[in-house]
Coordinates of N, CA and C in Angstrom, one line a residue:
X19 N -31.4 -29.3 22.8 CA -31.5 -28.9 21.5 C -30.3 -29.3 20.7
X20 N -30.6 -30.0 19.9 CA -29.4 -30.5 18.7 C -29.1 -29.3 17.8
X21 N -27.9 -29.6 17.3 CA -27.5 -28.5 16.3 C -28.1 -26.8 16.4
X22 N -27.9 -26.4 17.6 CA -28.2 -24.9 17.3 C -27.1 -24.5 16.4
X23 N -27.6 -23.8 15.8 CA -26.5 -22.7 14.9 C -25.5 -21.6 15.7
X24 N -24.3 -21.6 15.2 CA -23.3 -21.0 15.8 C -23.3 -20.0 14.7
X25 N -23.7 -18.8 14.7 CA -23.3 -17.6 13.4 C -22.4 -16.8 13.7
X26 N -21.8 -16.7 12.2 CA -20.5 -16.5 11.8 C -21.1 -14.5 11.8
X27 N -19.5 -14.4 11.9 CA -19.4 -12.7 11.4 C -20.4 -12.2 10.6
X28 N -20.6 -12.6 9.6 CA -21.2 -12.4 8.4 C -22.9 -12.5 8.9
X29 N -23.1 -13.1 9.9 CA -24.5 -13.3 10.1 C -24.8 -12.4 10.7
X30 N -23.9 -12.0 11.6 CA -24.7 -10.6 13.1 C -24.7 -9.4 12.5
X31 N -25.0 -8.8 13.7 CA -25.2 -7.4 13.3 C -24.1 -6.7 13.4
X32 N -23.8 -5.3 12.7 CA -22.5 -4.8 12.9 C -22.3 -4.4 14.5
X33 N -22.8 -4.6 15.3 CA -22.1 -4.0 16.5 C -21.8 -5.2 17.2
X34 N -22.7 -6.8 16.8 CA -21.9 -8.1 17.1 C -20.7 -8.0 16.5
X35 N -20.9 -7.8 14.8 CA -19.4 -8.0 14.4 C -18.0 -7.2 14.8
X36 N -18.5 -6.2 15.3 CA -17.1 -5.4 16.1 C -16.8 -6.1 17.2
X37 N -17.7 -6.7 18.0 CA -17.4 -7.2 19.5 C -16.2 -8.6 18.7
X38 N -17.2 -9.7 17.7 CA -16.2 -10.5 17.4 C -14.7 -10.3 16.8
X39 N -14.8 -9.0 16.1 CA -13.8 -8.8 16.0 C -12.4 -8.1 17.2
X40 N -13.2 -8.1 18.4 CA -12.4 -7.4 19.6 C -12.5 -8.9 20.4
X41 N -12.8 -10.0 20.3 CA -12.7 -11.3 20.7 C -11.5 -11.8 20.3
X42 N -11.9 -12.0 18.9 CA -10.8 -12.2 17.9 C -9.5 -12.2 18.6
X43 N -9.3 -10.6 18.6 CA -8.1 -9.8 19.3 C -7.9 -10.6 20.7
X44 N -8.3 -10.4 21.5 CA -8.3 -10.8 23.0 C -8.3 -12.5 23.2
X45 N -9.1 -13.3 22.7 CA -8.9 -14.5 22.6 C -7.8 -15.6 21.9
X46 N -8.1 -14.8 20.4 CA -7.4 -15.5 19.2 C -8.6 -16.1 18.7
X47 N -9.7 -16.2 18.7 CA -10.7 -16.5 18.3 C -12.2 -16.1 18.7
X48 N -13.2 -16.9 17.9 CA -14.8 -16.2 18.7 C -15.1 -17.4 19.4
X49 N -15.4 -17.8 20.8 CA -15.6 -18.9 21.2 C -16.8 -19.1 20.5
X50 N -17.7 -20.5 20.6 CA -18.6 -21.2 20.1 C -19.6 -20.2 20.8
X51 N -19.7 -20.2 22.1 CA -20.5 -19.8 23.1 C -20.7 -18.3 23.0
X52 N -19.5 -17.5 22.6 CA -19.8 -16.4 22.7 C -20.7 -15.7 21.6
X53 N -20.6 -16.6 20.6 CA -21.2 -16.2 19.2 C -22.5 -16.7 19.0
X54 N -23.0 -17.4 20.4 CA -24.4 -17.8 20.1 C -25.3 -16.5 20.9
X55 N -24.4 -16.0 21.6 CA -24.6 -14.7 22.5 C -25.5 -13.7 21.0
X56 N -24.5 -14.1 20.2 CA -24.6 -13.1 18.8 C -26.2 -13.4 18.3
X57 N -27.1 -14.6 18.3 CA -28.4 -14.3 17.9 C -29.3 -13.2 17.9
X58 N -28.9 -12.8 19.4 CA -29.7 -11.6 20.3 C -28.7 -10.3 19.3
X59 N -29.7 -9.5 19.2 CA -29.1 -8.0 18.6 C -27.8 -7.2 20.0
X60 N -28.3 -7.8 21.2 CA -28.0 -7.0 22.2 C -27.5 -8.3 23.4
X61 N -27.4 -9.0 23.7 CA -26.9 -9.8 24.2 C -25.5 -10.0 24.5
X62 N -24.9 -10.5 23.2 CA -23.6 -10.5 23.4 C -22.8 -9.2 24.1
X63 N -23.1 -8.1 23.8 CA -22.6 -7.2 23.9 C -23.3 -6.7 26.0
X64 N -23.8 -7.0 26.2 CA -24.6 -6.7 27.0 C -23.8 -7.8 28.5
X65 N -24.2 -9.1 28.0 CA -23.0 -10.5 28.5 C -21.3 -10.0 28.8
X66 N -21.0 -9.2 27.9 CA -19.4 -8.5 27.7 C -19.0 -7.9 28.5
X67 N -20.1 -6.9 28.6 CA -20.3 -6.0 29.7 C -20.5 -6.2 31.4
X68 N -21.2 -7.3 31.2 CA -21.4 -7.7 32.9 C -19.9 -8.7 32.8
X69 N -19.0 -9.7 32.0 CA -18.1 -10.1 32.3 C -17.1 -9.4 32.9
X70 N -16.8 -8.4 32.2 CA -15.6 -7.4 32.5 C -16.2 -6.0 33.4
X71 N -16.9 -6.2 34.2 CA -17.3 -5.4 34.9 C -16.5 -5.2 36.2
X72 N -16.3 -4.0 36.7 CA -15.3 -3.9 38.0 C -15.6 -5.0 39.4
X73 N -14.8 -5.4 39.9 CA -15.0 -6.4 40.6 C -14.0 -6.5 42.3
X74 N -14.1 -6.6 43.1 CA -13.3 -6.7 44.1 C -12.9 -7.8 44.4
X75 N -13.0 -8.8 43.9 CA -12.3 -10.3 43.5 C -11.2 -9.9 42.7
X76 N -9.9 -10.7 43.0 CA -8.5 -11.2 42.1 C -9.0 -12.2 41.3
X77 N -8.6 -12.0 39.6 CA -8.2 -13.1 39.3 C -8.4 -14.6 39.5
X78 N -7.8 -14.8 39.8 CA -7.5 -16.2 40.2 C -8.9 -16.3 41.5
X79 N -9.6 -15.5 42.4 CA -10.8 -15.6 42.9 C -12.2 -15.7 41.8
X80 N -11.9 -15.0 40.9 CA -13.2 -14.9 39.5 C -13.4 -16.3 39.5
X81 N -12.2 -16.9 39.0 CA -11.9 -18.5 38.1 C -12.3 -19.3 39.7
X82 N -12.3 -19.6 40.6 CA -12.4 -20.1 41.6 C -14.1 -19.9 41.4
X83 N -14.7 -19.2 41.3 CA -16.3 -19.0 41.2 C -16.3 -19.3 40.1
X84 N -16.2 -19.2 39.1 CA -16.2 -20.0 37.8 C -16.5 -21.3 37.6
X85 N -15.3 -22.2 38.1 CA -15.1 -23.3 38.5 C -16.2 -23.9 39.0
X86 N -16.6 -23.8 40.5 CA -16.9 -24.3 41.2 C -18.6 -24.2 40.5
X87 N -19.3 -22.7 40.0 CA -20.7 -22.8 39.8 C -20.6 -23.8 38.3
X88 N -20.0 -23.7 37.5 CA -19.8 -24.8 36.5 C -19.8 -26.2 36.6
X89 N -19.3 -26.8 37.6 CA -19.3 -28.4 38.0 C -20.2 -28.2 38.5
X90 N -20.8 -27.3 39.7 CA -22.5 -27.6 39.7 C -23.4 -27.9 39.1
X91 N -23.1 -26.9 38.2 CA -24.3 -27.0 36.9 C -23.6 -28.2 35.9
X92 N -22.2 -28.9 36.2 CA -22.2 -29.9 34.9 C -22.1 -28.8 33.5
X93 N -21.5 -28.0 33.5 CA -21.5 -27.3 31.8 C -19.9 -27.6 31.3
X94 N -19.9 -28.6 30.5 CA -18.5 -29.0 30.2 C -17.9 -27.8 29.3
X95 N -18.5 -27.4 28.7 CA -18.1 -25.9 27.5 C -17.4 -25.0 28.8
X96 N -18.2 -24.5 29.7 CA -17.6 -23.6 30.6 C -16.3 -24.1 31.4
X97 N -16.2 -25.8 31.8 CA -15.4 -26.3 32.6 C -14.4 -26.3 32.0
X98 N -14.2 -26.1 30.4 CA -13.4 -26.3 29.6 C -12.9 -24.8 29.7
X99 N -13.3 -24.0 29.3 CA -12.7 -22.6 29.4 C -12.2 -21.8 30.4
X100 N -12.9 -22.2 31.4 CA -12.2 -21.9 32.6 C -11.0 -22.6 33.1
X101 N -11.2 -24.1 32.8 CA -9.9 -24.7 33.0 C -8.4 -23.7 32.6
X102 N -8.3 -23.9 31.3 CA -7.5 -23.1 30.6 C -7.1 -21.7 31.1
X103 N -8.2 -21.0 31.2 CA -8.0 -19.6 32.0 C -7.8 -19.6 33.2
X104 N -7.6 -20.9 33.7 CA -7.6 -20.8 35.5 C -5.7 -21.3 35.4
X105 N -5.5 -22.1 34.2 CA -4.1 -22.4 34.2 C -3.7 -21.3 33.9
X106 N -3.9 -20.3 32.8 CA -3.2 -18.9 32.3 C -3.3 -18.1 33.8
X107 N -4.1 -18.3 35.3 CA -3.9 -17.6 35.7 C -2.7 -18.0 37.0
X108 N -2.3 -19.2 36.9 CA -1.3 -19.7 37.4 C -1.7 -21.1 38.3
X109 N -3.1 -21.2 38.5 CA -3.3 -22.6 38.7 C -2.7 -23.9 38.6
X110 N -2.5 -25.0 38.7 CA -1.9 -26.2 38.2 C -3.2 -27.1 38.0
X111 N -3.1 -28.3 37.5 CA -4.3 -29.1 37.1 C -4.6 -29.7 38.2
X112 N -3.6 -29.8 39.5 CA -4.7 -30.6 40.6 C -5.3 -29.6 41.4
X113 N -4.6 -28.0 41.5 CA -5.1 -26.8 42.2 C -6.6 -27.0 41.2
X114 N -6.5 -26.9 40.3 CA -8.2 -27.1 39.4 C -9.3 -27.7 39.8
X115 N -8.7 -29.4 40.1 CA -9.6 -30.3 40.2 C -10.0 -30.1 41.8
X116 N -9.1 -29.2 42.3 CA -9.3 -29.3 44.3 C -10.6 -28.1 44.0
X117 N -10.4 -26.9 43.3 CA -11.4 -25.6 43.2 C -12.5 -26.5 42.6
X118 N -12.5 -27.7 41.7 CA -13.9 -27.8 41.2 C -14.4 -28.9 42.4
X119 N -13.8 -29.5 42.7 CA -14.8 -29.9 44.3 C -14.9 -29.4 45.4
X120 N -14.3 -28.0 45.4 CA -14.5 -27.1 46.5 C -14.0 -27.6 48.0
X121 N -12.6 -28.3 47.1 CA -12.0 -28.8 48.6 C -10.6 -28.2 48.1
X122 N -10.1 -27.2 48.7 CA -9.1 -26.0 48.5 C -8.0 -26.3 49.4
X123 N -6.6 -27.2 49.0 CA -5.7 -27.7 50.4 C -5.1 -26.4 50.5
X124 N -4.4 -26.1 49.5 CA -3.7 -25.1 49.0 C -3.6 -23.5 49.5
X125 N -5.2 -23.3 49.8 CA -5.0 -22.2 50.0 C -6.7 -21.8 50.6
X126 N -6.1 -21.3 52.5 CA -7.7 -21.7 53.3 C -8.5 -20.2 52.8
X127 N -8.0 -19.7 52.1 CA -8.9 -18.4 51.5 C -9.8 -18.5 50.6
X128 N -9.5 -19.2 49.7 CA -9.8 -19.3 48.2 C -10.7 -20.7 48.7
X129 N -10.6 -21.9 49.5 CA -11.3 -22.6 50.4 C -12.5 -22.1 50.7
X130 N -12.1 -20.9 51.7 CA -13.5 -20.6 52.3 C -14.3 -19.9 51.4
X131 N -13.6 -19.2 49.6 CA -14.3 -18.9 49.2 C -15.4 -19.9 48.1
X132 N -14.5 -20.9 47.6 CA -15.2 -22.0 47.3 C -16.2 -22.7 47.6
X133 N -16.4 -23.3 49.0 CA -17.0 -23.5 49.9 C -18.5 -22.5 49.9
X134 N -18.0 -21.6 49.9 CA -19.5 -20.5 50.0 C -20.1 -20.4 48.7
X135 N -19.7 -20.2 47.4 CA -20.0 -20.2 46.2 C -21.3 -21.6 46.4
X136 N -20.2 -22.9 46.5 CA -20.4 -24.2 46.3 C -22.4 -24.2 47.0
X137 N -22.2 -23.8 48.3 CA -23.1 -23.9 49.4 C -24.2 -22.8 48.6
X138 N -23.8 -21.6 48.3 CA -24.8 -20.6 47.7 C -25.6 -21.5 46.4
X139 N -25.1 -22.1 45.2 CA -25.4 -22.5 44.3 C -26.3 -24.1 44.8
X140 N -25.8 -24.8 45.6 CA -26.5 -25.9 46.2 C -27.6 -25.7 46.8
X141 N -27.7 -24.3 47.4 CA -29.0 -24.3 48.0 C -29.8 -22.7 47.6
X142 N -29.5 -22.5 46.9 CA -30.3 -21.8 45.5 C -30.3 -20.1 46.1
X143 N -29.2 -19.9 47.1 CA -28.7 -18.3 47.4 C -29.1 -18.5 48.9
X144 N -29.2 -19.8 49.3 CA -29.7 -20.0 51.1 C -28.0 -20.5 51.6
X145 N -27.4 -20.0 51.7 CA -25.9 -21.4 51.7 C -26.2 -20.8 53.2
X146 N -25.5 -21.8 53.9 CA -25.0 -22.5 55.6 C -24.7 -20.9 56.4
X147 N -25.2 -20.7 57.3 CA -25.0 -19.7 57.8 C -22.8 -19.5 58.0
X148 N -22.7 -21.2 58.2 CA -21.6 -21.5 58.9 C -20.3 -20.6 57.4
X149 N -20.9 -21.0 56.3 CA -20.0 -20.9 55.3 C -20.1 -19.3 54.9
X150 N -21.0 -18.4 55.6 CA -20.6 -17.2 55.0 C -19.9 -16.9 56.1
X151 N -19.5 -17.0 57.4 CA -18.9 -16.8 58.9 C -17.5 -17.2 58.5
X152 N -17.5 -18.3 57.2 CA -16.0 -18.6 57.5 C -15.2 -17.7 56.2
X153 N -16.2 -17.5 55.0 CA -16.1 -16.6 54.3 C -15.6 -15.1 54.6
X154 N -16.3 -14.5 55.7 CA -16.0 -13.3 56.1 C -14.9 -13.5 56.8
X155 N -14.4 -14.3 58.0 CA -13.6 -14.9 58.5 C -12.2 -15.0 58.0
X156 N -12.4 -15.4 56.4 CA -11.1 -15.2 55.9 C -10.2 -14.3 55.5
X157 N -11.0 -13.1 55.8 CA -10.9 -11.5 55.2 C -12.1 -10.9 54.0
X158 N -12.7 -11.8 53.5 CA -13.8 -11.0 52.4 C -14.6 -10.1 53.3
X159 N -15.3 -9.3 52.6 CA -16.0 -8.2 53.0 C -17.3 -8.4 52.5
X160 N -18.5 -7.1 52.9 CA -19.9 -7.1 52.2 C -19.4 -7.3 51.1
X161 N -18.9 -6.1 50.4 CA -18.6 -6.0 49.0 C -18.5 -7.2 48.3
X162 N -17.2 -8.4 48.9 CA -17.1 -8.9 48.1 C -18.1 -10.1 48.0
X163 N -19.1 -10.1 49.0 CA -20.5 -11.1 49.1 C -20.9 -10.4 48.0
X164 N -21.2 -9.3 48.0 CA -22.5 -8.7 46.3 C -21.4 -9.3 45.1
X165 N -20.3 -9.3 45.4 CA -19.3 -9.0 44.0 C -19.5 -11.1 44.0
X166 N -19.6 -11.7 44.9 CA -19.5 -13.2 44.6 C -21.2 -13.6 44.0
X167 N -21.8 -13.0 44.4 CA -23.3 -13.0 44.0 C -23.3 -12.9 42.2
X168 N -22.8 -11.4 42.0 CA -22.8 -11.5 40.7 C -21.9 -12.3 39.9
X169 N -21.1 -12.6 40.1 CA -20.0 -13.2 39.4 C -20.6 -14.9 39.0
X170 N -21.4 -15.5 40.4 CA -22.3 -16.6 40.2 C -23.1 -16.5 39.1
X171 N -24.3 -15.4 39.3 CA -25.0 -14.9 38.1 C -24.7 -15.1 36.7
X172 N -23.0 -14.2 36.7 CA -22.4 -14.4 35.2 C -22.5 -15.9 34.8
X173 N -21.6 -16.8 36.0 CA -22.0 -17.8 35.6 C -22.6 -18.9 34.8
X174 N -24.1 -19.2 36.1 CA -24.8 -19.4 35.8 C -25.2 -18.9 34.2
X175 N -25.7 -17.6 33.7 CA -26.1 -17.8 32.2 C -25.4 -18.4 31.1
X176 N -23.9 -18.1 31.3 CA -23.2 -19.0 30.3 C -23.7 -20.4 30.4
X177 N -24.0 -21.1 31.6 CA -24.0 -22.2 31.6 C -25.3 -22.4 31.4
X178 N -26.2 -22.1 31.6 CA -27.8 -22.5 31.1 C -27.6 -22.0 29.7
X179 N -27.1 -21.3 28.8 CA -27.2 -20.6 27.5 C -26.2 -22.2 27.0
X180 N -25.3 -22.8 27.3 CA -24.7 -24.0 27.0 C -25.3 -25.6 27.1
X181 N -26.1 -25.4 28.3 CA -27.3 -26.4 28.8 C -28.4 -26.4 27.6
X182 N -28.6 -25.1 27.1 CA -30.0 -25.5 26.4 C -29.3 -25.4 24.5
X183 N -28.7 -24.9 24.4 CA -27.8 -24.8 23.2 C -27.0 -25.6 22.6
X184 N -26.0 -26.4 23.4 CA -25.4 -27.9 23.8 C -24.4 -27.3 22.2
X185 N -23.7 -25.9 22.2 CA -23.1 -26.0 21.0 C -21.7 -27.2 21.7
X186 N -21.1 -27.2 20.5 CA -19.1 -27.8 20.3 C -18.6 -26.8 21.7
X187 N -17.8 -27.6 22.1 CA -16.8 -27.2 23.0 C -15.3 -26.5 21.8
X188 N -15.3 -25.7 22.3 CA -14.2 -25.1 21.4 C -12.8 -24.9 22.2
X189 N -13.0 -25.8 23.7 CA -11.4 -25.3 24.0 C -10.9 -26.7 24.2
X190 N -10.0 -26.6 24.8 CA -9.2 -28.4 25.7 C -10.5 -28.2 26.3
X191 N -10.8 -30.2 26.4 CA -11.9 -30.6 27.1 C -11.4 -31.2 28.9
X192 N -12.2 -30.8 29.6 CA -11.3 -30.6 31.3 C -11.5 -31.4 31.2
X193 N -11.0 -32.1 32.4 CA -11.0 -33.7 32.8 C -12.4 -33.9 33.7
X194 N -13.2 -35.1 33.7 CA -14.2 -35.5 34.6 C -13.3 -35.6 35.7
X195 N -14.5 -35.2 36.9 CA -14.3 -35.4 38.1 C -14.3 -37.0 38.3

């Protein structure tokens, strides 16, 4: 779809426009993407809520799933934001480019968690017996299998809601693989 509409403050409803304005705050801006969330009465706010939801993943483990379900799906909007957020989380730009091909030198944890994401999303929640063994192997737990499940989930909608929407990239554009 060409030219979806990105609506401004002025267009949502007042409980979007409080969220944009707590974006505002937290970002420094409303991303493109987040404001398309804003069509739906209940979406955006809804999307907010499952992002920032409790998690047994670090940081820098979120962005590593981020990453990796994003170059699967090709969503340059997302590859773009996470980039950035994966540098704010102390990444470097080749630690980046290693998480978005799910070849992790750096670090055989964040590896074996890559690798399982990568394999989960490739084969549509069937991944390699071998890659949840090395997963658990590295110390993750049940928990954090359900907690990598959802976190994919998050994913994926950003990036099909970007897939079918094709707004402006609103951050630094990542580098092709």
């Amino acid at each position: 779809m060409k030219n979806f509409p990105i609506p401004t403050a002025e267009q949502v409803s007042p409980a979007n426009q409080a969220l944009f304005g707590n974006l505002q705050k937290l970002v420094g801006f409303v991303p493109n993407l987040f404001a398309t969330f804003a069509h739906s009465e209940n979406a955006l706010g809804n999307y907010l809520a499952l992002q920032n939801a409790k998690t047994s993943l670090k940081a820098k483990e979120r962005e590593v799933v981020n990453l990796v379900v994003s170059q699967y799906n090709h969503c340059v909007y997302c590859l773009s934001a996470h980039t950035a957020i994966a540098k704010m989380n102390g990444f470097s730009d080749s630690q980046i480019l290693e998480i978005r091909k799910a070849e992790i030198s750096f670090d055989p944890k964040l590896d074996a968690l890559a690798k399982l994401v990568k394999g989960i999303v490739e084969n549509k929640g069937h991944a390699p017996s071998a890659l949840t063994d090395n997963f658990f192997a590295a110390g993750y737990s049940n928990g954090s299998l359900v907690d990598v499940v959802v976190l994919i989930g998050d994913k994926i909608i950003t990036n099909y809601l970007h897939a079918l929407t094709e707004v402006p990239v609103d951050w630094p554009l990542a580098p092709e693989l």
